[in-house]
Short mmCIF file of C-alpha atoms in Angstrom, two decimals:
data_model
loop_
_atom_site.label_atom_id
_atom_site.label_comp_id
_atom_site.label_asym_id
_atom_site.label_seq_id
_atom_site.Cartn_x
_atom_site.Cartn_y
_atom_site.Cartn_z
CA MET A 1465 116.99 127.21 75.84
CA VAL A 1466 120.16 128.21 74.02
CA PHE A 1467 121.16 125.51 71.58
CA MET A 1468 124.23 125.34 69.36
CA GLN A 1469 125.48 122.36 67.40
CA LEU A 1470 128.98 121.79 66.08
CA ASP A 1471 130.47 119.32 63.65
CA GLU A 1472 133.73 117.40 64.15
CA ASN A 1473 135.69 120.40 62.81
CA TRP A 1474 134.21 122.68 65.49
CA GLU A 1475 132.08 124.44 62.88
CA PHE A 1476 128.55 125.52 63.74
CA THR A 1477 125.80 123.52 62.07
CA TYR A 1478 122.98 125.03 64.16
CA PHE A 1479 122.61 128.19 66.25
CA ASN A 1480 119.11 128.97 67.57
CA LYS A 1481 117.42 132.35 68.14
CA LYS A 1482 118.12 132.31 71.89
CA ALA A 1483 121.81 131.74 71.14
CA GLU A 1484 121.68 134.71 68.75
CA ARG A 1485 120.22 136.96 71.45
CA LEU A 1486 122.51 135.78 74.26
CA LEU A 1487 125.74 135.77 72.29
CA LYS A 1488 124.89 138.69 69.97
CA LYS A 1489 125.70 136.75 66.81
CA LYS A 1490 123.35 135.95 63.91
CA SER A 1491 122.99 132.32 62.89
CA LYS A 1492 123.56 133.11 59.22
CA TYR A 1493 127.01 134.49 60.11
CA VAL A 1494 128.15 131.67 62.39
CA ARG A 1495 126.85 128.54 60.61
CA GLY A 1496 129.76 126.89 58.85
CA GLU A 1497 132.27 128.88 60.88
CA ASN A 1498 134.66 127.59 63.55
CA ILE A 1499 133.59 128.26 67.15
CA TRP A 1500 137.14 129.24 68.18
CA GLU A 1501 137.36 131.80 65.34
CA ILE A 1502 133.94 133.31 66.08
CA PHE A 1503 134.45 133.41 69.85
CA LEU A 1504 138.15 134.26 70.05
CA ALA A 1505 137.95 135.09 73.76
CA ALA A 1506 136.90 131.49 74.52
CA GLU A 1507 140.03 129.95 73.04
CA GLY A 1508 142.40 128.69 75.71
CA THR A 1509 139.79 128.99 78.47
CA ALA A 1510 138.06 126.46 80.70
CA LEU A 1511 135.17 126.50 78.21
CA GLU A 1512 137.41 125.21 75.43
CA THR A 1513 138.95 122.62 77.75
CA LYS A 1514 135.52 121.34 78.76
CA TYR A 1515 134.14 121.27 75.20
CA ARG A 1516 137.20 119.39 73.95
CA ALA A 1517 136.86 116.89 76.83
CA VAL A 1518 133.22 116.31 75.86
CA ALA A 1519 134.23 115.73 72.24
CA LEU A 1520 137.07 113.40 73.15
CA LYS A 1521 135.23 111.35 75.77
CA LYS A 1522 131.83 111.54 74.03
CA VAL A 1523 130.02 112.19 77.30
CA ALA A 1524 127.68 114.93 78.53
CA LEU A 1525 129.13 117.45 80.96
CA CYS A 1526 127.34 120.08 83.05
CA PHE A 1527 129.21 123.22 84.11
CA GLU A 1528 128.93 126.95 84.73
CA TYR A 1529 131.03 129.43 82.80
CA LEU A 1530 131.49 133.22 82.65
CA TYR A 1531 132.22 134.28 79.06
CA PRO A 1532 135.07 136.80 79.31
CA THR A 1533 134.15 139.54 76.81
CA ASN A 1534 130.56 140.30 77.68
CA CYS A 1535 130.36 138.83 81.18
CA ILE A 1536 127.59 136.39 80.29
CA SER A 1537 127.27 133.77 82.95
CA PHE A 1538 125.59 130.58 81.86
CA LYS A 1539 125.14 126.99 82.84
CA SER A 1540 126.05 124.60 80.09
CA ARG A 1541 125.11 121.02 79.44
CA SER A 1542 127.44 120.02 76.68
CA ASP A 1543 126.19 117.20 74.54
CA LEU A 1544 128.35 117.75 71.52
CA LEU A 1545 126.88 115.47 68.94
CA PHE A 1546 129.20 115.50 66.02
CA GLN A 1547 127.66 115.22 62.60
CA LYS A 1548 129.34 113.78 59.56
CA HIS A 1549 131.40 116.55 57.99
CA HIS A 1550 130.19 118.08 54.75
CA SER A 1551 132.15 120.60 52.75
CA LYS A 1552 131.23 124.27 53.15
CA LYS A 1553 129.91 124.20 49.57
CA GLU A 1554 127.58 121.27 50.41
CA ARG A 1555 126.36 123.02 53.58
CA LYS A 1556 125.63 126.25 51.69
CA LYS A 1557 123.69 124.26 49.13
CA GLU A 1558 121.65 122.62 51.93
CA ARG A 1559 120.84 126.06 53.44
CA LYS A 1560 119.60 127.68 50.21
CA PRO A 1561 115.88 128.45 50.31
CA ILE A 1562 113.61 126.45 48.05
#
């Protein structure tokens, strides 16, 4: 299952291996980055509208979507669980290996 998690600023906090393969993006490059800056083609689309509705209403939403640049068709169950925002510096510190 593809799983991505965003914070309240639309920045990725988690991006699993299946998401990496499907969307051709490495987790280490997207974590801490804004979804609408990483996936420019999604901005202004039905995907953005649905994700913003989920965030605003705080409800789950199931839908199908065809991503415009690489023609990936996927079913989405959007449970955007927003985490408390940490600064990018704090997030980088949390990600450093022990």
